Amino acid sequence: MIREFIVVGSGMTGGHAAQTLIEAGRDVLMLDGGIQRDAGATSAPETDFISARELDPEQHRYFLGDAFEGIPWGDTEHTLTPPRQHIVSGTERWLPWIDSAFQRMESLCYGGLGAGWGAGAAVYTRAELEAMGLPPTELAPAYREIAKRIGLAAESDDATPFAGAGLSGTQTPLRMDLSISQLHAAYLRKRDAVRSRGVVMGKVPMAVLTADLGTRRATAYGDMEFWADPGQSVYRSWMTTEALRGQPRFEYRGGLLVTHFREHADHVEVEARRLEDGSIETHRARRLVLGTGTLGTARLVLRSLAREAELPLLSNGYCIAPCLHLRMLGRALERHRTSLGQLEMYFDPGRAGLDVRMVSLFTYRSLLLFKLVREVPLALSDGLALMHALSSALVLATINHPDHADAGKRLRLKSAPDSPTGDALSADYAPTAFERRDNDRAEQRVLGVLASLGCPALKRQHMKPGATLHYAGTLPVSDSERPLTLDSDGRLAGTRRVHVADGSGFRYLPANGLTLTLMANAHRIAGRLSRRRDDD
Ligand SMILES: Cc1cc2nc3c(=O)[nH]c(=O)nc-3n(C[C@H](O)[C@H](O)[C@H](O)COP(=O)(O)OP(=O)(O)OC[C@H]3O[C@@H](n4cnc5c(N)ncnc54)[C@H](O)[C@@H]3O)c2cc1C
């Protein structure tokens, strides 16, 4: 049987591409890793964080994990909480990675990385979209469509030109806690002076409900977003696929690793292995749409078309600066609040909406003190007492930098005889000397502004390349039919029927999180495909 469309992946891109095709009346088979949490695993209760800490005798099971898997030890690759560890389950075996200085996170789970994302949902500026090779006039309505589907909490403020321009129908913004609202008030008092330094403060839109939407509930500010999905108020990508599974023209097949595709005259053939027993399945469709994530798509394309080739790679530079908000010393954070991002700073060095730096400000509570204590250069008991006293005044400034393609940032598929597919991905990634200097200057600028608002930085910690978990740029959009590039419909050069809906095509990576744009672009590509005849 030859289907109309095969979409691979139930993540942010696969899910929204599939929804658009289904809404246009097309037939879709979704193939997916689809790993879910063990049905028997302990879940966090539907209560707020303080109540769970004060009252639940079983709290160690979700906060620390039955095998203490929630306690990072040594040079940890990720800090996913125990209830979110299924996001990376199976990847060491099925998506092997040859150790390098680049930090990757891939997923074979139901919903992909979006099962645990932080919900920051930025609209890119026109200059950024153009640098990425995306058409701003097509993206503008696509952003609005995705906002309608997933629900965004946003307001018009000084950050809107950098993160939320052109949205409509949004809900009221997330409430700021005591610490962040005081910092914002300090900004408003010094606004003109801060803006004269090229820096503004405001909110990135958040994919969190502040009013009910369908069966999903407004956030109760229980501060449990990293541990559970209370009321489904934070949008997670599996929700889209879950809703599609009731549709007659949609079929979902999970538990699969797609390994290859082959194009024939009138269809594409896709080979997959069952994760359960390694057995092989073959599926056929007029068109294939890959939403396997930038790294996953690179594996599939290299293995199917050009095993020896090297691909470019983009990922944001990332620095975390713990800061001490002096007004908060000796004061407590309120019970009902969120540990998600509450306020952002933007630094636009050229005042042109390009190479803008994005800084998210987080207060710290529900991720637990033991993770901070291991960063303190004191004995455990002293570090714990100090962090306990300071934690309500801590503000984590996470500074994200844009990324540009360069010969020193490459991805390749290497032979790995022990892996089930006989290969493994590997990256060489080094920012240029110019980028390092430029990023350093930008960090000093924003941290200088934060200090002037009463929130000085204690240190700067530069994270490993890849640590933002934002990846893009492996198959850059091109106007020519150059091998290993995409056209503006996401079609892979040299093929007629293979399309890529994820971030592989982005030629440039802005500092803001890419995921709202991933969804909008997947919707745009699927919309264009849905209007084509089979033989176009
Ligand atoms: C903790 C965390 C916080 C984050 N916070 C933010 C944020 O605040 N803002 C932001 O913009 N971004 C954030 N991100 C990044 C965001 O989650 C990703 O950019 C986004 O989810 C990527 O979606 P995707 O569809 O491209 O790919 P993925 O999420 O990687 O989905 C890939 C899908 O394909 C399936 N798959 C992969 N390979 C195969 C295969 N070979 N065969 C079959 N199926 C396959 C997987 O099962 C999955 O369903 C965060 C990520 C994490 C982990």
Coordinates of C-alpha atoms and ligand atoms in Angstrom, one line a residue:
M1 CA 0.0 0.0 0.0
I2 CA 1.3 3.5 -0.9
R3 CA 0.2 6.2 1.6
E4 CA -0.1 9.9 0.7
F5 CA 2.4 11.1 3.4
I6 CA 4.7 9.5 5.9
V7 CA 5.8 11.9 8.6
V8 CA 8.6 10.7 10.8
G9 CA 8.6 12.0 14.4
S10 CA 6.0 13.1 16.9
G11 CA 8.1 16.1 18.1
M12 CA 7.3 19.8 17.7
T13 CA 7.9 19.6 13.9
G14 CA 6.5 16.2 13.1
G15 CA 3.4 16.8 15.1
H16 CA 2.5 20.2 13.6
A17 CA 3.4 19.1 10.1
A18 CA 1.0 16.1 10.5
Q19 CA -1.8 18.3 12.0
T20 CA -1.6 20.7 9.0
L21 CA -1.7 17.8 6.5
I22 CA -4.7 16.2 8.3
E23 CA -6.6 19.5 8.5
A24 CA -6.1 19.8 4.7
G25 CA -7.8 16.4 4.3
R26 CA -4.6 14.4 3.5
D27 CA -3.7 10.9 4.6
V28 CA -0.8 10.6 7.1
L29 CA 1.1 7.7 8.5
M30 CA 3.3 8.8 11.4
L31 CA 6.4 6.6 12.2
D32 CA 8.0 7.4 15.6
G33 CA 10.4 6.2 18.3
G34 CA 7.4 6.8 20.6
I35 CA 9.1 5.7 23.9
Q36 CA 6.8 6.6 26.8
R37 CA 7.3 6.6 30.6
D38 CA 6.9 3.2 32.3
A39 CA 3.3 2.9 33.2
G40 CA 4.4 1.7 36.7
A41 CA 6.8 4.7 37.3
T42 CA 6.0 7.0 40.3
S43 CA 4.5 10.2 39.1
A44 CA 4.6 13.5 41.0
P45 CA 1.3 14.3 42.6
E46 CA -1.0 17.1 41.4
T47 CA 0.0 19.5 44.2
D48 CA 2.3 22.4 44.6
F49 CA 6.0 22.0 45.2
I50 CA 5.9 23.2 48.9
S51 CA 3.1 20.9 49.8
A52 CA 4.9 18.0 48.1
R53 CA 8.1 18.8 50.1
E54 CA 6.2 19.3 53.4
L55 CA 3.7 16.4 53.2
D56 CA 4.5 13.6 50.7
P57 CA 6.5 10.7 52.3
E58 CA 7.1 9.3 48.8
Q59 CA 8.6 12.5 47.4
H60 CA 12.2 11.0 47.1
R61 CA 10.8 8.7 44.4
Y62 CA 10.2 11.5 41.9
F63 CA 12.5 14.2 43.2
L64 CA 15.6 11.9 43.5
G65 CA 14.5 8.8 41.6
D66 CA 14.2 5.2 42.8
A67 CA 17.8 4.6 41.6
F68 CA 18.9 8.2 42.5
E69 CA 18.9 8.9 38.8
G70 CA 17.9 12.5 39.5
I71 CA 21.2 13.3 41.2
P72 CA 23.8 14.6 38.7
W73 CA 27.2 13.2 39.4
G74 CA 30.5 13.8 37.6
D75 CA 30.5 15.4 34.1
T76 CA 26.7 14.8 33.6
E77 CA 25.3 15.0 30.0
H78 CA 21.9 16.3 31.2
T79 CA 19.9 17.3 34.2
L80 CA 16.5 15.9 33.3
T81 CA 14.4 15.1 36.4
P82 CA 13.5 11.5 37.1
P83 CA 10.0 11.7 35.6
R84 CA 11.5 13.1 32.4
Q85 CA 14.4 10.5 31.9
H86 CA 12.4 8.6 29.3
I87 CA 13.1 11.5 26.9
V88 CA 16.6 10.2 26.4
S89 CA 15.9 6.5 26.9
G90 CA 17.2 4.2 24.1
T91 CA 19.3 6.9 22.5
E92 CA 22.7 5.5 23.6
R93 CA 21.9 2.3 21.8
W94 CA 19.8 3.4 18.8
L95 CA 21.2 6.9 18.2
P96 CA 24.9 6.5 19.2
W97 CA 27.2 9.4 19.5
I98 CA 31.0 9.3 19.4
D99 CA 32.2 11.2 22.4
S100 CA 33.2 14.7 21.7
A101 CA 33.3 18.1 23.3
F102 CA 29.8 18.8 21.9
Q103 CA 26.9 18.1 24.2
R104 CA 24.0 16.5 22.3
M105 CA 20.6 15.5 23.5
E106 CA 18.4 13.5 21.1
S107 CA 15.2 11.7 21.8
L108 CA 13.3 8.7 20.7
C109 CA 10.3 9.5 22.9
Y110 CA 6.7 10.3 22.2
G111 CA 6.8 14.0 21.6
G112 CA 10.7 14.2 21.4
L113 CA 12.6 16.9 23.3
G114 CA 9.4 18.9 23.5
A115 CA 8.2 16.5 26.2
G116 CA 10.5 18.4 28.5
W117 CA 11.1 21.8 27.0
G118 CA 11.1 25.1 29.0
A119 CA 8.2 26.6 26.9
G120 CA 10.0 29.8 25.9
A121 CA 8.3 30.5 22.5
A122 CA 10.0 33.4 20.6
V123 CA 9.0 35.0 17.3
Y124 CA 12.1 35.9 15.3
T125 CA 12.8 39.3 13.9
R126 CA 12.5 39.9 10.1
A127 CA 16.3 40.3 9.9
E128 CA 16.8 37.0 11.7
L129 CA 14.3 35.1 9.5
E130 CA 16.0 36.5 6.3
A131 CA 19.5 35.4 7.6
M132 CA 18.1 31.9 8.3
G133 CA 16.7 31.6 4.7
L134 CA 13.0 31.7 5.8
P135 CA 10.4 33.9 4.2
P136 CA 9.1 36.4 6.8
T137 CA 5.8 37.0 5.0
E138 CA 4.9 33.2 5.1
L139 CA 6.2 32.8 8.7
A140 CA 4.0 35.7 10.1
P141 CA 0.6 33.9 9.7
A142 CA 2.3 30.5 10.6
Y143 CA 3.4 31.9 14.0
R144 CA -0.2 33.1 14.6
E145 CA -1.6 29.7 13.7
I146 CA 0.8 27.9 16.1
A147 CA 0.0 30.4 18.8
K148 CA -3.7 29.5 18.4
R149 CA -3.0 25.8 18.5
I150 CA -0.8 25.7 21.6
G151 CA -1.8 28.8 23.6
L152 CA 0.8 31.5 24.4
A153 CA 1.0 33.8 27.4
A154 CA 2.4 37.1 26.2
E155 CA 2.2 40.9 26.5
S156 CA 3.3 43.9 24.6
D157 CA 6.4 45.3 26.2
D158 CA 10.0 46.4 25.4
A159 CA 10.9 42.8 24.4
T160 CA 8.1 42.4 21.9
P161 CA 10.1 43.6 18.9
F162 CA 12.7 40.9 19.7
A163 CA 10.5 38.0 20.6
G164 CA 6.8 38.5 20.0
A165 CA 6.0 40.8 17.1
G166 CA 2.8 40.2 15.1
L167 CA 1.2 37.7 17.4
S168 CA -2.5 37.9 18.1
G169 CA -5.0 36.1 20.4
T170 CA -2.5 35.5 23.2
Q171 CA -3.4 35.0 26.8
T172 CA -2.4 37.2 29.7
P173 CA 1.3 36.9 30.6
L174 CA 2.7 34.6 33.3
R175 CA 2.8 36.3 36.7
M176 CA 6.3 37.3 38.0
D177 CA 7.4 36.3 41.4
L178 CA 8.5 38.7 44.1
S179 CA 12.2 38.7 43.1
I180 CA 11.6 39.1 39.3
S181 CA 8.8 41.7 39.7
Q182 CA 11.2 43.8 41.8
L183 CA 13.9 43.5 39.2
H184 CA 11.5 44.5 36.5
A185 CA 10.4 47.5 38.6
A186 CA 14.1 48.5 39.0
Y187 CA 14.4 48.3 35.2
L188 CA 11.3 50.5 34.6
R189 CA 12.8 53.2 37.0
K190 CA 16.1 53.2 35.0
R191 CA 14.6 52.3 31.6
D192 CA 16.0 55.2 29.5
A193 CA 19.6 54.7 30.8
V194 CA 19.4 50.9 30.2
R195 CA 17.9 51.3 26.7
S196 CA 20.7 53.8 25.9
R197 CA 23.1 50.8 26.4
G198 CA 21.2 48.8 23.7
V199 CA 19.6 46.6 26.4
V200 CA 15.8 46.1 27.1
M201 CA 13.8 43.9 29.5
G202 CA 10.5 42.2 28.9
K203 CA 8.9 38.8 28.4
V204 CA 9.4 36.2 25.8
P205 CA 6.0 34.6 25.0
M206 CA 5.5 31.4 27.0
A207 CA 3.7 28.3 25.8
V208 CA 1.9 28.1 29.2
L209 CA -1.8 28.6 29.7
T210 CA -2.9 31.4 32.0
A211 CA -6.6 30.7 31.0
D212 CA -8.2 27.3 30.2
L213 CA -8.0 26.2 26.6
G214 CA -10.1 23.1 25.6
T215 CA -9.4 20.4 28.1
R216 CA -6.1 22.0 29.2
R217 CA -6.2 24.1 32.4
A218 CA -4.6 27.5 33.3
T219 CA -1.5 27.2 35.4
A220 CA -2.1 27.0 39.1
Y221 CA 1.5 28.3 39.7
G222 CA 2.3 25.1 41.6
D223 CA 6.0 25.3 40.6
M224 CA 6.0 21.6 39.5
E225 CA 6.6 22.1 35.7
F226 CA 9.9 20.3 35.7
W227 CA 8.4 17.2 37.4
A228 CA 4.9 16.7 35.9
D229 CA 2.4 18.3 33.5
P230 CA -0.3 19.5 36.0
G231 CA -3.5 20.4 34.1
Q232 CA -1.4 20.2 30.9
S233 CA -1.0 23.9 31.2
V234 CA 2.5 23.8 29.7
Y235 CA 2.2 22.8 26.0
R236 CA 4.1 19.6 25.3
S237 CA 4.5 18.2 21.7
W238 CA 2.9 14.8 22.4
M239 CA -0.4 16.6 23.0
T240 CA -0.7 17.4 19.3
T241 CA -0.1 13.8 18.2
E242 CA -2.4 12.5 20.9
A243 CA -5.2 14.6 19.5
L244 CA -4.5 13.5 15.9
R245 CA -4.8 9.8 17.0
G246 CA -8.6 10.2 17.0
Q247 CA -8.7 11.3 13.3
P248 CA -9.7 8.8 10.6
R249 CA -7.0 9.7 8.0
F250 CA -4.2 9.5 10.6
E251 CA -2.3 6.4 11.7
Y252 CA 0.4 6.3 14.3
R253 CA 3.1 3.6 14.6
G254 CA 5.4 4.0 17.6
G255 CA 8.3 1.8 18.8
L256 CA 10.2 2.2 15.5
L257 CA 13.6 3.4 14.5
V258 CA 13.5 4.6 10.9
T259 CA 16.9 3.8 9.4
H260 CA 16.9 4.6 5.7
F261 CA 14.8 6.0 2.8
R262 CA 15.0 5.2 -0.9
E263 CA 13.3 7.1 -3.6
H264 CA 11.5 5.4 -6.5
A265 CA 9.7 6.9 -9.5
D266 CA 6.4 7.5 -7.9
H267 CA 7.0 6.9 -4.2
V268 CA 9.5 6.8 -1.3
E269 CA 10.2 3.6 0.6
V270 CA 11.1 3.9 4.3
E271 CA 12.8 1.1 6.2
A272 CA 12.4 0.9 10.0
R273 CA 13.5 -1.4 12.8
R274 CA 11.2 -2.3 15.7
L275 CA 12.9 -1.1 19.0
E276 CA 11.5 -4.1 20.8
D277 CA 13.1 -6.9 18.7
G278 CA 15.1 -5.3 15.9
S279 CA 12.8 -6.7 13.2
I280 CA 12.5 -4.7 10.0
E281 CA 9.4 -3.0 8.5
T282 CA 9.0 -1.2 5.2
H283 CA 6.5 1.5 4.5
R284 CA 5.7 3.5 1.3
A285 CA 4.3 6.9 0.6
R286 CA 4.1 9.5 -2.2
R287 CA 6.0 11.9 0.0
L288 CA 8.2 11.6 3.1
V289 CA 8.4 14.4 5.7
L290 CA 11.2 14.2 8.2
G291 CA 10.6 15.7 11.6
T292 CA 13.3 13.6 13.3
G293 CA 15.2 16.6 14.8
T294 CA 18.2 18.2 13.2
L295 CA 20.7 15.5 14.4
G296 CA 18.3 12.6 13.7
T297 CA 17.6 13.9 10.2
A298 CA 21.4 14.2 9.6
R299 CA 21.8 10.5 10.4
L300 CA 19.0 9.5 8.1
V301 CA 20.1 11.7 5.2
L302 CA 23.8 10.8 5.4
R303 CA 23.0 7.1 5.7
S304 CA 20.6 7.1 2.8
L305 CA 22.4 9.4 0.4
A306 CA 26.0 10.4 1.3
R307 CA 27.6 8.4 4.0
E308 CA 31.0 10.0 3.7
A309 CA 29.9 13.6 3.6
E310 CA 30.3 16.3 6.3
L311 CA 27.5 18.6 7.3
P312 CA 27.6 22.1 8.9
L313 CA 26.2 22.4 12.4
L314 CA 24.8 25.3 14.4
S315 CA 24.1 25.5 18.1
N316 CA 23.8 28.6 20.4
G317 CA 26.7 29.6 22.6
Y318 CA 25.5 29.5 26.3
C319 CA 26.7 31.0 29.5
I320 CA 25.0 30.8 32.9
A321 CA 25.7 33.6 35.4
P322 CA 24.3 33.1 39.0
C323 CA 23.5 36.5 40.3
L324 CA 22.6 37.8 43.8
H325 CA 19.5 40.0 43.9
L326 CA 20.4 42.1 46.8
R327 CA 16.8 43.3 47.6
M328 CA 15.8 39.7 48.2
L329 CA 18.4 38.8 50.9
G330 CA 16.4 37.5 53.9
R331 CA 13.1 37.5 52.1
A332 CA 11.2 34.4 50.9
L333 CA 9.7 33.5 47.5
E334 CA 6.0 33.0 47.6
R335 CA 4.4 29.5 47.6
H336 CA 2.6 29.9 44.3
R337 CA 5.0 30.8 41.5
T338 CA 6.7 29.3 38.6
S339 CA 10.3 28.1 38.0
L340 CA 10.0 28.6 34.3
G341 CA 11.5 31.7 32.7
Q342 CA 9.7 34.9 33.9
L343 CA 11.6 37.8 32.3
E344 CA 14.2 38.3 29.6
M345 CA 16.8 40.8 28.6
Y346 CA 17.8 41.5 25.0
F347 CA 20.9 43.2 23.8
D348 CA 20.8 44.4 20.2
P349 CA 24.4 45.4 19.4
G350 CA 23.8 46.7 15.9
R351 CA 20.3 48.0 16.7
A352 CA 19.1 46.1 13.6
G353 CA 17.4 43.1 15.1
L354 CA 20.3 40.8 14.1
D355 CA 22.8 39.0 16.4
V356 CA 20.6 40.0 19.3
R357 CA 21.6 38.4 22.6
M358 CA 18.9 36.8 24.7
V359 CA 19.1 36.5 28.5
S360 CA 16.4 34.6 30.5
L361 CA 16.1 35.3 34.2
F362 CA 15.2 32.4 36.4
T363 CA 14.6 32.3 40.2
Y364 CA 15.5 29.0 41.8
R365 CA 13.5 26.7 43.9
S366 CA 11.9 23.5 42.6
L367 CA 15.1 22.2 40.9
L368 CA 16.3 21.6 44.5
L369 CA 19.4 22.9 46.4
F370 CA 21.6 19.8 46.0
K371 CA 22.2 20.7 42.3
L372 CA 23.5 24.2 43.3
V373 CA 25.5 22.9 46.3
R374 CA 27.8 20.9 44.0
E375 CA 28.8 24.1 42.3
V376 CA 29.9 25.8 45.5
P377 CA 33.6 25.7 46.4
L378 CA 32.9 24.7 50.0
A379 CA 32.4 21.5 52.0
L380 CA 28.9 20.0 51.5
S381 CA 27.5 21.1 54.9
D382 CA 28.8 24.7 54.6
G383 CA 27.7 24.9 51.0
L384 CA 24.2 23.7 51.9
A385 CA 23.8 26.2 54.7
L386 CA 25.0 29.1 52.5
M387 CA 22.7 28.1 49.6
H388 CA 19.8 27.7 51.9
A389 CA 20.3 31.3 53.1
L390 CA 20.8 32.7 49.6
S391 CA 18.5 30.7 47.4
S392 CA 15.6 33.1 47.4
A393 CA 17.9 35.9 46.3
L394 CA 19.5 33.9 43.5
V395 CA 18.7 34.8 39.9
L396 CA 20.2 32.6 37.2
A397 CA 20.9 34.7 34.1
T398 CA 21.2 32.3 31.2
I399 CA 22.9 34.1 28.3
N400 CA 22.2 32.8 24.8
H401 CA 24.3 33.8 21.7
P402 CA 23.4 33.5 18.0
D403 CA 25.4 31.1 15.9
H404 CA 26.8 31.4 12.4
A405 CA 28.0 28.6 10.0
D406 CA 31.8 28.1 10.0
A407 CA 34.2 25.5 8.8
G408 CA 35.1 24.7 12.4
K409 CA 31.5 23.4 13.2
R410 CA 30.9 20.1 11.4
L411 CA 28.9 16.9 11.8
R412 CA 29.7 13.5 10.3
L413 CA 28.6 9.8 10.4
K414 CA 31.4 7.5 11.4
S415 CA 31.7 3.7 11.2
A416 CA 30.7 2.1 14.6
P417 CA 30.5 -1.7 14.1
D418 CA 29.0 -2.3 17.5
S419 CA 26.0 -0.1 16.9
P420 CA 22.8 -1.6 15.4
T421 CA 23.0 0.6 12.4
G422 CA 26.8 0.2 12.0
D423 CA 27.4 4.0 12.5
A424 CA 27.5 6.8 15.0
L425 CA 27.3 10.6 14.7
S426 CA 30.2 12.8 15.7
A427 CA 30.7 16.6 15.9
D428 CA 33.7 18.9 15.8
Y429 CA 32.5 22.2 17.0
A430 CA 34.6 25.3 17.9
P431 CA 33.3 28.9 17.9
T432 CA 35.6 31.3 16.0
A433 CA 37.9 33.7 17.9
F434 CA 35.7 36.6 16.8
E435 CA 32.6 34.9 18.2
R436 CA 34.3 34.3 21.5
R437 CA 35.4 37.9 21.8
D438 CA 32.1 39.3 20.7
N439 CA 30.1 37.0 23.0
D440 CA 32.4 38.0 25.9
R441 CA 31.7 41.7 25.3
A442 CA 28.0 41.0 25.1
E443 CA 28.0 39.1 28.4
Q444 CA 29.9 41.9 30.1
R445 CA 27.3 44.4 28.8
V446 CA 24.2 42.6 30.0
L447 CA 25.7 41.6 33.4
G448 CA 26.8 45.2 33.9
V449 CA 23.2 46.3 33.4
L450 CA 22.0 43.6 35.8
A451 CA 24.5 44.8 38.4
S452 CA 23.2 48.4 38.0
L453 CA 19.7 47.1 38.7
G454 CA 20.9 45.6 42.1
C455 CA 21.6 42.0 40.9
P456 CA 25.4 41.5 40.5
A457 CA 26.7 38.3 38.9
L458 CA 28.8 36.0 41.2
K459 CA 30.5 34.3 38.3
R460 CA 30.1 33.3 34.6
Q461 CA 30.0 29.6 33.7
H462 CA 30.5 28.9 30.0
M463 CA 28.6 25.7 29.1
K464 CA 29.8 23.1 26.6
P465 CA 28.9 23.7 23.0
G466 CA 25.5 22.1 22.3
A467 CA 24.3 22.7 25.9
T468 CA 21.3 24.8 24.9
L469 CA 20.0 21.6 23.1
H470 CA 19.2 23.9 20.2
Y471 CA 20.6 22.4 16.9
A472 CA 20.2 23.5 13.3
G473 CA 21.8 24.2 10.0
T474 CA 22.9 20.8 8.8
L475 CA 21.1 21.0 5.4
P476 CA 21.1 24.7 4.8
V477 CA 18.3 26.2 2.6
S478 CA 19.7 27.1 -0.8
D479 CA 18.4 28.5 -4.1
S480 CA 20.6 26.0 -6.1
E481 CA 20.1 22.3 -6.3
R482 CA 23.5 21.8 -4.4
P483 CA 23.7 18.4 -2.7
L484 CA 22.7 18.2 1.0
T485 CA 20.7 21.4 0.9
L486 CA 16.9 22.1 1.1
D487 CA 14.8 24.3 -1.1
S488 CA 12.2 26.7 0.3
D489 CA 9.6 23.9 0.6
G490 CA 12.0 21.8 2.7
R491 CA 12.6 19.5 -0.3
L492 CA 16.0 17.7 -0.1
A493 CA 18.2 18.5 -3.1
G494 CA 18.5 15.6 -5.5
T495 CA 15.1 14.1 -4.4
R496 CA 11.6 14.8 -5.6
R497 CA 9.6 13.4 -2.7
V498 CA 11.7 13.8 0.5
H499 CA 11.1 16.9 2.6
V500 CA 12.6 18.1 5.9
A501 CA 10.3 19.9 8.4
D502 CA 12.8 20.4 11.3
G503 CA 15.6 22.9 11.9
S504 CA 18.1 21.3 9.5
G505 CA 17.5 24.1 6.9
F506 CA 18.2 27.1 9.1
R507 CA 21.3 28.9 7.7
Y508 CA 21.7 31.0 10.9
L509 CA 20.6 30.4 14.5
P510 CA 19.3 33.4 16.5
A511 CA 19.9 33.5 20.2
N512 CA 16.2 33.1 21.1
G513 CA 14.9 29.6 21.4
L514 CA 14.1 28.2 18.0
T515 CA 11.1 26.0 18.8
L516 CA 8.2 28.3 18.0
T517 CA 9.8 28.9 14.6
L518 CA 10.4 25.1 14.2
M519 CA 6.6 24.6 14.6
A520 CA 5.7 27.5 12.4
N521 CA 8.0 26.5 9.7
A522 CA 6.8 22.8 9.8
H523 CA 3.3 24.1 9.5
R524 CA 4.3 26.3 6.5
I525 CA 6.1 23.5 4.7
A526 CA 3.2 21.0 5.3
G527 CA 0.7 23.7 4.1
R528 CA 2.6 24.1 0.8
L529 CA 2.8 20.3 0.4
S530 CA -0.9 19.8 1.1
R531 CA -1.7 22.1 -1.8
R532 CA 0.3 20.1 -4.3
R533 CA -0.9 17.3 -6.5
D534 CA 0.9 13.9 -6.0
D535 CA 2.8 14.2 -9.3
D536 CA 3.9 17.9 -8.8
Ligands
LIG1 C1 15.0 20.6 28.9 C2 14.8 21.3 27.6 C3 14.4 22.6 27.6 C4 14.1 23.3 26.4 N1 13.6 24.5 26.4 C5 13.4 25.2 25.3 C6 12.7 26.5 25.3 O1 12.4 27.0 26.4 N2 12.5 27.1 24.1 C7 12.9 26.6 22.9 O2 12.7 27.2 21.9 N3 13.4 25.3 22.9 C8 13.6 24.6 24.0 N4 14.1 23.3 24.0 C9 14.4 22.7 22.6 C10 13.2 22.1 22.0 O3 12.7 21.1 22.9 C11 13.6 21.5 20.7 O4 14.1 22.5 19.8 C12 12.4 20.9 19.9 O5 11.6 20.1 20.8 C13 12.9 20.1 18.7 O6 11.8 19.5 18.0 P1 12.0 18.6 16.8 O7 10.6 18.2 16.3 O8 12.8 19.3 15.8 O9 12.8 17.3 17.2 P2 12.8 16.3 18.4 O10 12.2 16.9 19.6 O11 14.1 15.7 18.5 O12 11.8 15.1 17.9 C14 12.2 14.1 17.1 C15 11.0 13.1 17.0 O13 11.4 12.1 16.0 C16 11.5 10.8 16.6 N5 12.6 10.2 16.0 C17 13.9 10.6 16.0 N6 14.7 9.8 15.2 C18 13.9 8.8 14.8 C19 14.1 7.7 13.9 N7 15.3 7.4 13.4 N8 13.0 6.9 13.7 C20 11.8 7.1 14.3 N9 11.5 8.2 15.0 C21 12.6 9.0 15.3 C22 11.5 11.0 18.1 O14 10.9 9.9 18.8 C23 10.7 12.3 18.3 O15 9.3 12.0 18.3 C24 14.4 22.6 25.1 C25 14.8 21.3 25.1 C26 14.9 20.6 26.3 C27 15.3 19.1 26.3

